[in-house]
CSV table of C-alpha atoms in Angstrom, one decimal:
chain,number,residue,atom,x,y,z
A,169,MET,CA,97.3,97.6,140.1
A,170,GLY,CA,95.9,94.1,139.3
A,171,THR,CA,97.4,90.7,138.8
A,172,ASP,CA,100.7,90.1,136.9
A,173,SER,CA,98.8,88.6,133.9
A,174,GLN,CA,96.8,91.9,133.6
A,175,GLN,CA,99.8,94.1,134.0
A,176,GLY,CA,102.2,95.4,131.4
A,177,TRP,CA,105.1,97.9,131.4
A,178,VAL,CA,106.1,100.8,129.3
A,179,VAL,CA,108.8,100.0,126.7
A,180,GLY,CA,108.6,103.1,124.5
A,181,VAL,CA,107.2,106.6,124.4
A,182,GLN,CA,107.1,108.7,121.2
A,183,GLY,CA,105.1,111.9,122.0
A,184,PRO,CA,101.5,110.8,122.7
A,185,VAL,CA,102.2,107.3,121.5
A,186,VAL,CA,103.1,104.7,124.2
A,187,ASP,CA,104.1,101.1,123.6
A,188,VAL,CA,103.2,98.7,126.4
A,189,LYS,CA,104.6,95.2,126.7
A,190,PHE,CA,102.6,92.3,128.1
A,191,VAL,CA,103.8,88.9,129.2
A,192,SER,CA,101.9,87.1,126.4
A,193,VAL,CA,99.7,87.6,123.5
A,194,GLU,CA,96.7,86.2,125.5
A,195,ALA,CA,97.2,89.0,128.1
A,196,LEU,CA,96.9,91.8,125.4
A,197,PRO,CA,94.1,94.2,126.2
A,198,ASP,CA,91.3,94.8,123.6
A,199,ILE,CA,91.3,97.7,121.2
A,200,TYR,CA,90.0,100.9,122.9
A,201,GLU,CA,90.5,99.4,126.3
A,202,VAL,CA,91.8,101.8,129.0
A,203,LEU,CA,95.3,101.3,130.5
A,204,ARG,CA,96.4,103.2,133.6
A,205,ALA,CA,100.0,104.4,134.4
A,206,ALA,CA,101.6,107.0,136.6
A,207,THR,CA,104.3,109.5,135.6
A,208,ALA,CA,107.4,110.2,137.7
A,209,ASP,CA,105.8,113.3,139.2
A,210,GLY,CA,102.8,111.3,140.4
A,211,ARG,CA,100.3,112.2,137.7
A,212,ARG,CA,97.8,109.5,136.7
A,213,LEU,CA,97.8,108.9,132.9
A,214,VAL,CA,95.1,107.2,130.9
A,215,LEU,CA,96.1,105.3,127.7
A,216,GLU,CA,93.8,104.0,125.1
A,217,VAL,CA,94.8,100.9,123.1
A,218,ALA,CA,95.0,101.7,119.4
A,219,GLU,CA,96.5,98.6,117.9
A,220,HIS,CA,98.3,95.3,118.6
A,221,LEU,CA,101.9,94.7,117.5
A,222,PRO,CA,103.8,91.4,117.3
A,223,GLY,CA,105.5,90.2,120.5
A,224,GLY,CA,102.8,91.1,123.0
A,225,LEU,CA,103.0,94.8,122.4
A,226,ALA,CA,100.0,97.2,122.7
A,227,ARG,CA,100.4,100.5,121.0
A,228,CYS,CA,98.4,103.1,122.9
A,229,ILE,CA,97.4,106.8,122.5
A,230,ALA,CA,97.8,108.9,125.6
A,231,MET,CA,94.8,111.1,126.7
A,232,ALA,CA,97.1,113.6,128.4
A,233,SER,CA,100.7,114.7,128.2
A,234,THR,CA,103.3,111.9,128.4
A,235,LEU,CA,105.9,114.3,130.0
A,236,ASN,CA,107.8,112.4,132.8
A,237,LEU,CA,106.4,109.0,131.8
A,238,GLN,CA,109.3,106.6,132.3
A,239,ARG,CA,110.4,103.4,130.6
A,240,GLY,CA,109.6,100.3,132.7
A,241,VAL,CA,106.7,101.9,134.5
A,242,PRO,CA,104.0,99.3,135.3
A,243,VAL,CA,100.7,99.7,133.4
A,244,ALA,CA,97.4,98.2,134.6
A,245,ARG,CA,94.4,97.1,132.5
A,246,ALA,CA,91.1,98.7,133.4
A,247,GLY,CA,89.1,96.0,131.7
A,248,GLN,CA,86.8,98.5,130.0
A,249,SER,CA,86.8,101.4,127.5
A,250,ILE,CA,86.6,105.0,128.4
A,251,GLU,CA,83.3,105.7,130.3
A,252,ILE,CA,81.9,109.0,131.3
A,253,PRO,CA,79.2,110.1,133.8
A,254,VAL,CA,75.8,110.9,132.3
A,255,GLY,CA,72.6,112.2,133.8
A,256,ALA,CA,71.1,115.4,135.3
A,257,GLU,CA,74.3,115.9,137.4
A,258,CYS,CA,76.1,116.9,134.2
A,259,TYR,CA,74.0,120.0,133.4
A,260,GLY,CA,76.0,123.2,133.9
A,261,ARG,CA,79.3,121.3,134.1
A,262,ILE,CA,82.4,121.2,131.9
A,263,MET,CA,84.2,117.9,131.4
A,264,ASN,CA,87.1,116.5,129.4
A,265,VAL,CA,87.2,113.5,127.1
A,266,LEU,CA,87.4,111.1,130.2
A,267,GLY,CA,84.4,112.7,131.9
A,268,ASP,CA,86.6,114.4,134.5
A,269,PRO,CA,85.4,117.9,135.6
A,270,LEU,CA,87.3,121.0,134.3
A,271,ASP,CA,85.3,123.7,136.2
A,272,ARG,CA,86.7,123.2,139.7
A,273,LYS,CA,83.3,122.4,141.1
A,274,GLY,CA,84.2,119.0,142.4
A,275,ALA,CA,83.5,115.6,141.0
A,276,ILE,CA,80.4,115.0,138.9
A,277,ALA,CA,78.2,112.9,141.3
A,278,SER,CA,76.6,110.6,138.8
A,279,GLU,CA,76.5,106.8,139.3
A,280,ASP,CA,75.3,106.2,135.7
A,281,ARG,CA,78.3,105.9,133.3
A,282,ARG,CA,78.4,105.1,129.6
A,283,PRO,CA,81.2,104.1,127.2
A,284,ILE,CA,82.0,106.8,124.6
A,285,ARG,CA,82.8,104.2,121.9
A,286,ARG,CA,79.6,102.6,120.6
A,287,THR,CA,78.8,100.8,117.4
A,288,VAL,CA,75.5,101.9,115.8
A,289,VAL,CA,73.2,99.0,115.0
A,290,ARG,CA,70.6,99.9,112.4
A,291,SER,CA,67.1,98.7,113.1
A,292,ALA,CA,63.6,99.3,112.0
A,293,SER,CA,63.1,101.7,114.9
A,294,ALA,CA,66.0,103.9,113.9
A,295,SER,CA,65.5,106.7,111.5
A,296,GLN,CA,67.5,109.8,110.4
A,297,GLN,CA,64.4,111.9,110.8
A,298,PRO,CA,61.7,111.8,113.5
A,299,ALA,CA,58.4,110.1,112.5
A,300,GLY,CA,55.8,112.3,110.8
A,301,ARG,CA,56.3,115.8,109.3
A,302,PRO,CA,59.7,117.4,109.8
A,303,GLU,CA,59.5,120.0,112.6
A,304,PHE,CA,60.9,123.4,111.6
A,305,LEU,CA,63.4,124.8,114.1
A,306,GLU,CA,63.4,128.7,114.2
A,307,THR,CA,66.8,130.2,114.9
A,308,GLY,CA,66.0,133.9,114.9
A,309,VAL,CA,68.8,134.5,112.4
A,310,LYS,CA,67.1,136.0,109.3
A,311,ILE,CA,69.2,134.5,106.4
A,312,ILE,CA,69.2,131.0,108.0
A,313,ASP,CA,65.4,130.9,108.7
A,314,LEU,CA,64.6,132.3,105.2
A,315,LEU,CA,66.9,130.3,102.9
A,316,PHE,CA,68.5,127.5,104.9
A,317,PRO,CA,65.9,126.4,107.5
A,318,MET,CA,66.7,123.9,110.2
A,319,VAL,CA,64.5,121.0,111.3
A,320,LYS,CA,64.7,118.9,114.4
A,321,GLY,CA,66.9,115.8,113.8
A,322,SER,CA,68.9,117.4,111.0
A,323,LYS,CA,72.6,118.1,110.6
A,324,THR,CA,73.8,121.5,109.6
A,325,GLY,CA,77.4,122.5,108.8
A,326,ILE,CA,78.7,126.0,109.1
A,327,LEU,CA,81.7,126.1,106.7
A,328,GLY,CA,84.3,128.8,106.5
A,329,GLY,CA,88.0,129.6,106.6
A,330,ALA,CA,89.9,131.3,109.4
A,331,GLY,CA,88.3,134.4,111.0
A,332,LEU,CA,84.9,134.3,109.2
A,333,GLY,CA,82.8,134.0,112.4
A,334,LYS,CA,81.9,130.3,112.6
A,335,SER,CA,82.2,130.3,116.4
A,336,VAL,CA,80.3,133.6,116.7
A,337,LEU,CA,77.5,132.2,114.6
A,338,ILE,CA,77.3,129.0,116.7
A,339,LEU,CA,77.3,131.1,119.9
A,340,GLU,CA,74.4,133.1,118.5
A,341,LEU,CA,72.5,129.9,117.6
A,342,ILE,CA,73.0,128.5,121.1
A,343,GLN,CA,71.8,131.8,122.5
A,344,HIS,CA,68.6,132.0,120.4
A,345,ILE,CA,67.6,128.4,120.0
A,346,VAL,CA,68.1,127.3,123.6
A,347,GLU,CA,66.5,130.4,125.0
A,348,GLN,CA,63.4,130.3,122.7
A,349,HIS,CA,62.8,126.6,122.6
A,350,HIS,CA,63.8,125.8,126.2
A,351,GLY,CA,65.7,122.7,125.1
A,352,ALA,CA,68.8,121.0,126.3
A,353,PHE,CA,72.1,121.3,124.5
A,354,VAL,CA,75.6,119.7,124.5
A,355,PHE,CA,78.5,121.9,123.3
A,356,THR,CA,81.6,119.9,122.2
A,357,GLY,CA,84.8,122.0,121.8
A,358,VAL,CA,87.0,120.0,119.5
A,359,GLY,CA,90.5,121.3,119.1
A,360,GLU,CA,89.6,125.0,119.3
A,361,ARG,CA,91.1,127.9,121.3
A,362,ILE,CA,91.0,127.8,125.1
A,363,ARG,CA,90.0,131.4,125.1
A,364,GLU,CA,86.8,130.6,123.1
A,365,GLY,CA,85.8,127.9,125.5
A,366,ASN,CA,86.3,130.2,128.4
A,367,GLU,CA,84.2,133.0,126.8
A,368,LEU,CA,81.4,130.5,126.0
A,369,TYR,CA,81.2,129.4,129.6
A,370,TYR,CA,80.8,133.0,130.9
A,371,GLU,CA,78.5,134.0,128.1
A,372,LEU,CA,76.1,131.1,128.9
A,373,LYS,CA,76.4,131.9,132.6
A,374,GLU,CA,75.6,135.5,132.0
A,375,HIS,CA,72.5,134.7,130.0
A,376,LYS,CA,71.4,132.0,132.5
A,377,LEU,CA,71.7,129.2,129.9
A,378,LEU,CA,74.4,127.2,131.6
A,379,GLY,CA,72.0,125.0,133.5
A,380,LYS,CA,70.4,123.8,130.3
A,381,GLY,CA,73.6,122.4,128.8
A,382,MET,CA,76.6,120.1,129.1
A,383,LEU,CA,80.0,121.2,127.9
A,384,VAL,CA,82.8,119.0,126.8
A,385,TYR,CA,86.2,120.4,125.9
A,386,GLY,CA,89.2,118.9,124.2
A,387,GLN,CA,91.1,122.0,123.2
A,388,MET,CA,94.1,122.7,121.0
A,389,ASN,CA,96.6,122.5,123.8
A,390,GLU,CA,95.7,118.8,124.4
A,391,PRO,CA,97.2,115.7,122.7
A,392,PRO,CA,95.5,114.4,119.5
A,393,GLY,CA,94.0,111.4,121.4
A,394,ALA,CA,91.9,113.8,123.6
A,395,ARG,CA,90.9,116.0,120.7
A,396,PHE,CA,89.8,113.0,118.7
A,397,GLY,CA,88.0,111.2,121.5
A,398,VAL,CA,86.1,114.3,122.8
A,399,ALA,CA,83.7,114.2,119.8
A,400,SER,CA,82.6,110.7,120.9
A,401,THR,CA,82.2,112.1,124.5
A,402,GLY,CA,79.9,114.8,123.2
A,403,VAL,CA,77.7,112.4,121.2
A,404,THR,CA,77.4,110.1,124.2
A,405,LEU,CA,76.1,113.0,126.4
A,406,ALA,CA,73.6,113.9,123.6
A,407,GLU,CA,72.4,110.3,123.4
A,408,SER,CA,71.9,110.2,127.2
A,409,ILE,CA,69.6,113.2,127.0
A,410,GLN,CA,67.8,111.7,124.0
A,411,ARG,CA,67.0,108.5,125.9
A,412,GLN,CA,65.1,110.6,128.4
A,413,HIS,CA,62.6,111.5,125.5
A,414,LYS,CA,64.0,115.0,125.1
A,415,ASP,CA,65.1,116.9,122.1
A,416,VAL,CA,68.8,117.9,122.3
A,417,LEU,CA,71.0,120.3,120.3
A,418,LEU,CA,74.5,119.1,119.7
A,419,PHE,CA,76.9,121.9,118.9
A,420,VAL,CA,80.4,120.9,117.6
A,421,ASP,CA,83.1,123.4,117.2
A,422,ASN,CA,85.1,122.3,115.2
A,423,ILE,CA,84.5,119.0,113.4
A,424,PHE,CA,87.5,119.6,111.0
A,425,ARG,CA,89.8,119.5,114.1
A,426,PHE,CA,88.4,116.0,114.8
A,427,VAL,CA,89.5,114.9,111.4
A,428,GLN,CA,92.9,116.7,111.9
A,429,ALA,CA,93.4,114.9,115.2
A,430,GLY,CA,92.6,111.6,113.5
A,431,ALA,CA,95.3,112.4,110.9
A,432,GLU,CA,97.9,113.2,113.6
A,433,ILE,CA,97.1,109.9,115.3
A,434,SER,CA,97.3,108.0,112.0
A,435,THR,CA,100.7,109.5,111.3
A,436,LEU,CA,102.0,108.7,114.8
A,437,LEU,CA,100.9,105.1,114.4
A,438,GLY,CA,102.9,104.9,111.2
A,439,ARG,CA,100.0,104.5,108.8
A,440,VAL,CA,100.7,105.4,105.2
A,441,PRO,CA,98.6,108.5,104.4
A,442,SER,CA,96.2,108.8,101.4
A,443,GLU,CA,97.4,110.9,98.3
A,444,THR,CA,95.9,114.1,99.8
A,445,GLY,CA,97.8,113.6,103.1
A,446,TYR,CA,94.8,112.6,105.2
A,447,GLN,CA,94.5,109.4,107.1
A,448,PRO,CA,93.4,106.3,105.2
A,449,THR,CA,90.6,105.8,107.7
A,450,LEU,CA,89.1,109.3,107.0
A,451,ALA,CA,85.8,108.2,105.6
A,452,SER,CA,85.1,105.5,108.3
A,453,GLU,CA,86.0,108.0,111.1
A,454,VAL,CA,83.7,110.7,109.8
A,455,SER,CA,81.0,108.1,109.2
A,456,THR,CA,81.3,106.6,112.7
A,457,PHE,CA,80.8,110.0,114.3
A,458,HIS,CA,77.8,111.1,112.1
A,459,GLU,CA,75.9,107.8,112.1
A,460,ARG,CA,75.5,108.2,115.9
A,461,ILE,CA,73.7,111.6,115.4
A,462,ARG,CA,70.2,110.4,114.6
A,463,SER,CA,66.6,110.6,115.8
A,464,ILE,CA,64.9,107.5,117.0
A,465,ARG,CA,61.1,107.0,117.0
A,466,GLY,CA,59.7,106.9,120.5
A,467,GLU,CA,62.7,108.9,121.8
A,468,GLY,CA,63.9,112.4,121.4
A,469,SER,CA,65.8,114.0,118.5
A,470,VAL,CA,69.4,115.1,118.2
A,471,THR,CA,69.9,118.2,116.0
A,472,ALA,CA,73.6,118.8,115.1
A,473,ILE,CA,75.1,122.1,114.2
A,474,GLU,CA,78.8,121.7,113.3
A,475,ALA,CA,81.4,124.3,112.5
A,476,VAL,CA,83.7,123.1,109.7
A,477,TYR,CA,87.0,124.9,109.2
A,478,VAL,CA,87.9,125.1,105.5
A,479,PRO,CA,91.7,125.1,105.0
A,480,ALA,CA,92.8,128.0,102.7
A,481,ASP,CA,89.1,128.6,101.9
A,482,ASP,CA,89.2,125.5,99.6
A,483,LEU,CA,85.8,123.9,99.6
A,484,THR,CA,87.2,121.0,97.6
A,485,ASP,CA,89.5,119.9,100.4
A,486,LEU,CA,89.0,116.1,101.0
A,487,ALA,CA,88.1,116.4,104.7
A,488,VAL,CA,85.5,119.1,104.0
A,489,VAL,CA,84.0,117.1,101.1
A,490,THR,CA,83.8,113.9,103.2
A,491,ILE,CA,81.9,115.8,105.9
A,492,PHE,CA,79.6,117.4,103.3
A,493,SER,CA,77.9,114.1,102.5
A,494,TYR,CA,76.5,113.7,106.0
A,495,LEU,CA,75.0,117.2,106.3
A,496,ASP,CA,71.4,118.2,105.5
A,497,SER,CA,72.2,121.9,105.3
A,498,ILE,CA,75.5,123.5,104.2
A,499,ILE,CA,76.0,127.2,105.3
A,500,VAL,CA,79.1,128.6,103.6
A,501,LEU,CA,80.7,131.8,105.0
A,502,SER,CA,82.3,134.1,102.5
A,503,ARG,CA,85.5,136.1,102.9
A,504,GLU,CA,84.2,138.5,100.2
A,505,ARG,CA,81.1,139.3,102.2
A,506,VAL,CA,83.2,140.0,105.3
A,507,GLN,CA,85.1,142.6,103.3
A,508,MET,CA,81.8,144.1,102.3
A,509,GLY,CA,80.7,144.3,106.0
A,510,LEU,CA,77.8,141.8,105.5
A,511,TYR,CA,77.4,139.9,108.8
A,512,PRO,CA,76.6,137.1,109.1
A,513,CYS,CA,78.7,136.6,106.0
A,514,ILE,CA,76.7,133.6,104.7
A,515,ASP,CA,76.9,133.2,100.9
A,516,PRO,CA,73.3,132.6,99.7
A,517,LEU,CA,74.4,131.0,96.4
A,518,GLN,CA,77.1,128.7,97.6
A,519,SER,CA,75.1,127.5,100.6
A,520,SER,CA,72.3,125.0,100.3
A,521,SER,CA,69.6,123.2,102.4
A,522,GLY,CA,67.6,120.1,101.9
A,523,ASN,CA,65.1,121.4,104.3
A,524,LEU,CA,64.0,124.3,102.0
A,525,ASP,CA,60.8,122.5,101.0
A,526,PRO,CA,57.1,123.4,101.0
A,527,ASP,CA,56.4,120.5,103.4
A,528,VAL,CA,58.8,122.0,105.9
A,529,VAL,CA,58.3,125.7,105.6
A,530,GLY,CA,55.0,126.1,103.8
A,531,GLU,CA,54.2,127.2,100.2
A,532,HIS,CA,54.4,130.9,100.9
A,533,HIS,CA,57.8,130.9,102.6
A,534,TYR,CA,59.1,128.5,99.9
A,535,GLY,CA,58.0,130.8,97.1
A,536,VAL,CA,59.5,133.9,98.8
A,537,ALA,CA,62.8,132.1,99.4
A,538,LEU,CA,63.0,130.9,95.8
A,539,GLU,CA,62.4,134.4,94.5
A,540,ALA,CA,65.1,135.8,96.9
A,541,LEU,CA,67.6,133.2,95.5
A,542,LYS,CA,66.7,134.0,92.0
A,543,THR,CA,67.2,137.7,92.7
A,544,PHE,CA,70.6,137.1,94.3
A,545,SER,CA,71.6,135.0,91.3
A,546,LYS,CA,70.7,137.7,88.8
A,547,TYR,CA,72.4,140.3,91.1
A,548,GLU,CA,75.7,138.5,90.8
A,549,GLU,CA,75.6,138.7,87.0
A,550,LEU,CA,74.7,142.4,87.1
A,551,ARG,CA,77.3,143.2,89.8
A,552,ARG,CA,80.1,142.2,87.4
A,553,ILE,CA,78.6,144.4,84.6
A,554,VAL,CA,78.1,147.4,87.0
A,555,SER,CA,81.7,147.2,88.1
A,556,VAL,CA,82.7,147.8,84.5
A,557,VAL,CA,80.1,150.2,83.1
A,558,GLY,CA,78.2,151.5,86.1
A,559,VAL,CA,74.6,151.1,87.3
A,560,ASP,CA,73.2,153.8,85.0
A,561,GLU,CA,74.0,151.7,81.9
A,562,LEU,CA,71.6,149.0,83.0
A,563,SER,CA,68.1,148.7,81.6
A,564,ASN,CA,65.3,150.0,83.8
A,565,ALA,CA,64.2,146.5,84.8
A,566,ASP,CA,67.8,145.4,85.6
A,567,ARG,CA,68.4,148.6,87.6
A,568,VAL,CA,65.3,148.0,89.7
A,569,LEU,CA,66.3,144.4,90.4
A,570,TYR,CA,69.9,145.4,91.2
A,571,LYS,CA,68.8,148.0,93.8
A,572,ARG,CA,66.2,145.6,95.3
A,573,ALA,CA,68.9,142.9,95.6
A,574,ARG,CA,71.2,145.3,97.4
A,575,LYS,CA,68.4,146.2,99.8
A,576,LEU,CA,67.6,142.6,100.5
A,577,GLN,CA,71.3,141.8,101.0
A,578,ASN,CA,71.5,144.6,103.6
A,579,PHE,CA,68.2,143.5,105.2
A,580,LEU,CA,69.6,139.9,105.7
A,581,THR,CA,72.5,141.3,107.8
A,582,GLN,CA,71.7,141.2,111.6
A,583,PRO,CA,73.2,142.5,114.8
A,584,PHE,CA,74.1,139.5,117.1
A,585,VAL,CA,73.5,139.3,120.8
A,586,VAL,CA,76.9,137.7,121.4
A,587,ALA,CA,78.6,140.5,119.4
A,588,GLU,CA,77.0,143.5,121.2
A,589,THR,CA,80.3,144.3,122.9
A,590,PHE,CA,82.1,144.6,119.6
A,591,SER,CA,79.4,146.2,117.4
A,592,GLY,CA,77.8,148.5,119.9
A,593,ILE,CA,74.4,147.5,118.4
A,594,LYS,CA,71.8,145.6,120.4
A,595,GLY,CA,71.3,142.0,119.2
A,596,GLN,CA,68.0,141.1,117.5
A,597,TYR,CA,65.9,137.9,117.4
A,598,VAL,CA,63.7,138.1,114.3
A,599,THR,CA,60.9,135.6,113.8
A,600,THR,CA,60.5,133.7,110.6
A,601,LYS,CA,57.2,135.4,109.9
A,602,GLN,CA,58.9,138.9,110.2
A,603,THR,CA,61.8,137.8,107.9
A,604,VAL,CA,59.5,136.4,105.2
A,605,GLU,CA,57.2,139.5,105.3
A,606,GLY,CA,60.2,141.8,105.1
A,607,THR,CA,61.8,139.9,102.2
A,608,GLU,CA,58.5,139.9,100.3
A,609,ARG,CA,58.0,143.7,100.8
A,610,ILE,CA,61.5,144.3,99.4
A,611,LEU,CA,61.0,142.0,96.4
A,612,ASP,CA,57.5,143.5,95.7
A,613,GLY,CA,59.0,147.0,95.5
A,614,ARG,CA,57.2,148.4,98.6
A,615,VAL,CA,60.6,149.5,100.0
A,616,ASP,CA,62.0,151.0,96.8
A,617,ARG,CA,62.0,154.6,98.3
A,618,ALA,CA,64.0,153.5,101.4
A,619,PRO,CA,67.8,154.2,101.3
A,620,GLU,CA,69.6,150.9,101.3
A,621,GLU,CA,71.8,151.9,104.2
A,622,GLU,CA,68.8,152.1,106.4
A,623,LEU,CA,68.2,148.4,106.0
A,624,TYR,CA,71.7,147.5,107.2
A,625,MET,CA,72.1,145.8,110.5
A,626,ILE,CA,68.4,146.0,111.6
A,627,GLY,CA,66.0,143.4,113.0
A,628,ALA,CA,62.5,143.3,111.6
A,629,LEU,CA,61.6,145.6,108.6
A,630,SER,CA,59.6,148.7,109.5
A,631,TRP,CA,59.4,150.2,106.0
A,632,GLY,CA,56.7,149.5,103.5
């Protein structure tokens, strides 16, 4: 267990918070250093030092349950922070926050290990975007490619309340992007349901995509320390792939749970919350995570797609607003559109993308996208009028625009590959060219004779 000067003992356990006493202040471990203890039933427990208290006390956060951890148990310093295995051996594997395997396939046989806590040092070689022209990343999802395009090295947030399909949309993006672009990906499950993690694993296995990705889980049954730290574990794996001059997709489901876990830890440590109830360190924690997701000239890019749970559908929630500022694209899921049966339920007017630019998508695509947004904006005004007086009371020009907008709204719905079991409709991958052409035909009136229901849940447009 190490020498006496490096050894402490447990003096208090309050849920996942453990106080460890050391013989002197000089013997105190560093912040984020790993301490190791054992429970009464022989289970090994990893503690991470969170803060120093007077009298040679180190207050720690447990990375697993503290059940059966007894007072007076000796605790040994590891002399390092949490380190995880990285490298090719991690492909197709599931690990936890500590880098231990969860898939019952034995130990991950990698000698290369990296600390999950890292300070980002800004330098001339670092940049938020890769050098040169931004590279458009086709997703095969019509409404995203048309109105909210992704580029390599960007950060995209999928925002929505409970049950709006954030996880389903992320699964579909993994399915399409990884299969089409043959890239590597890291999926980080932060505080989400165990069932979803299990389904993802078998979905990837079925579509033969498991070997292209690394999975890290810190699910909702685990203590806040594991849920909070697993985000750093995921970024560390993405960075390790990036250093091999590869482009990597980092999927995070759900980044709000990372903030939530931080709030739990803050409360357990006795910190006074801010006026909204979140931790006082909210901004720095979100910043520390997002600043590590960046592209570096001469190396690969990291493209982040993050699900963001919106409490009570309130987009002004402090945690959501704090996350906003680090995102290049914001895709907002609408409960109203779910009730209308429009899937994916992306609200085109509340969502926005900094990548919708002629330099990224080209002049033609940009013009069609702007016209589509203008049509949706006018449609929202007309929809309120129609609900009161009916469509027949509109002028001829407004009636034509109203009907075209409804057709475009239906055309931008799409059957998902990962939802085939539930919908009974074969999933579709639609190229950006097909999406732009279809949208243009609808807006030009070449599909005016088509019934709007025939444009619902289809892939590419065959009319006009």
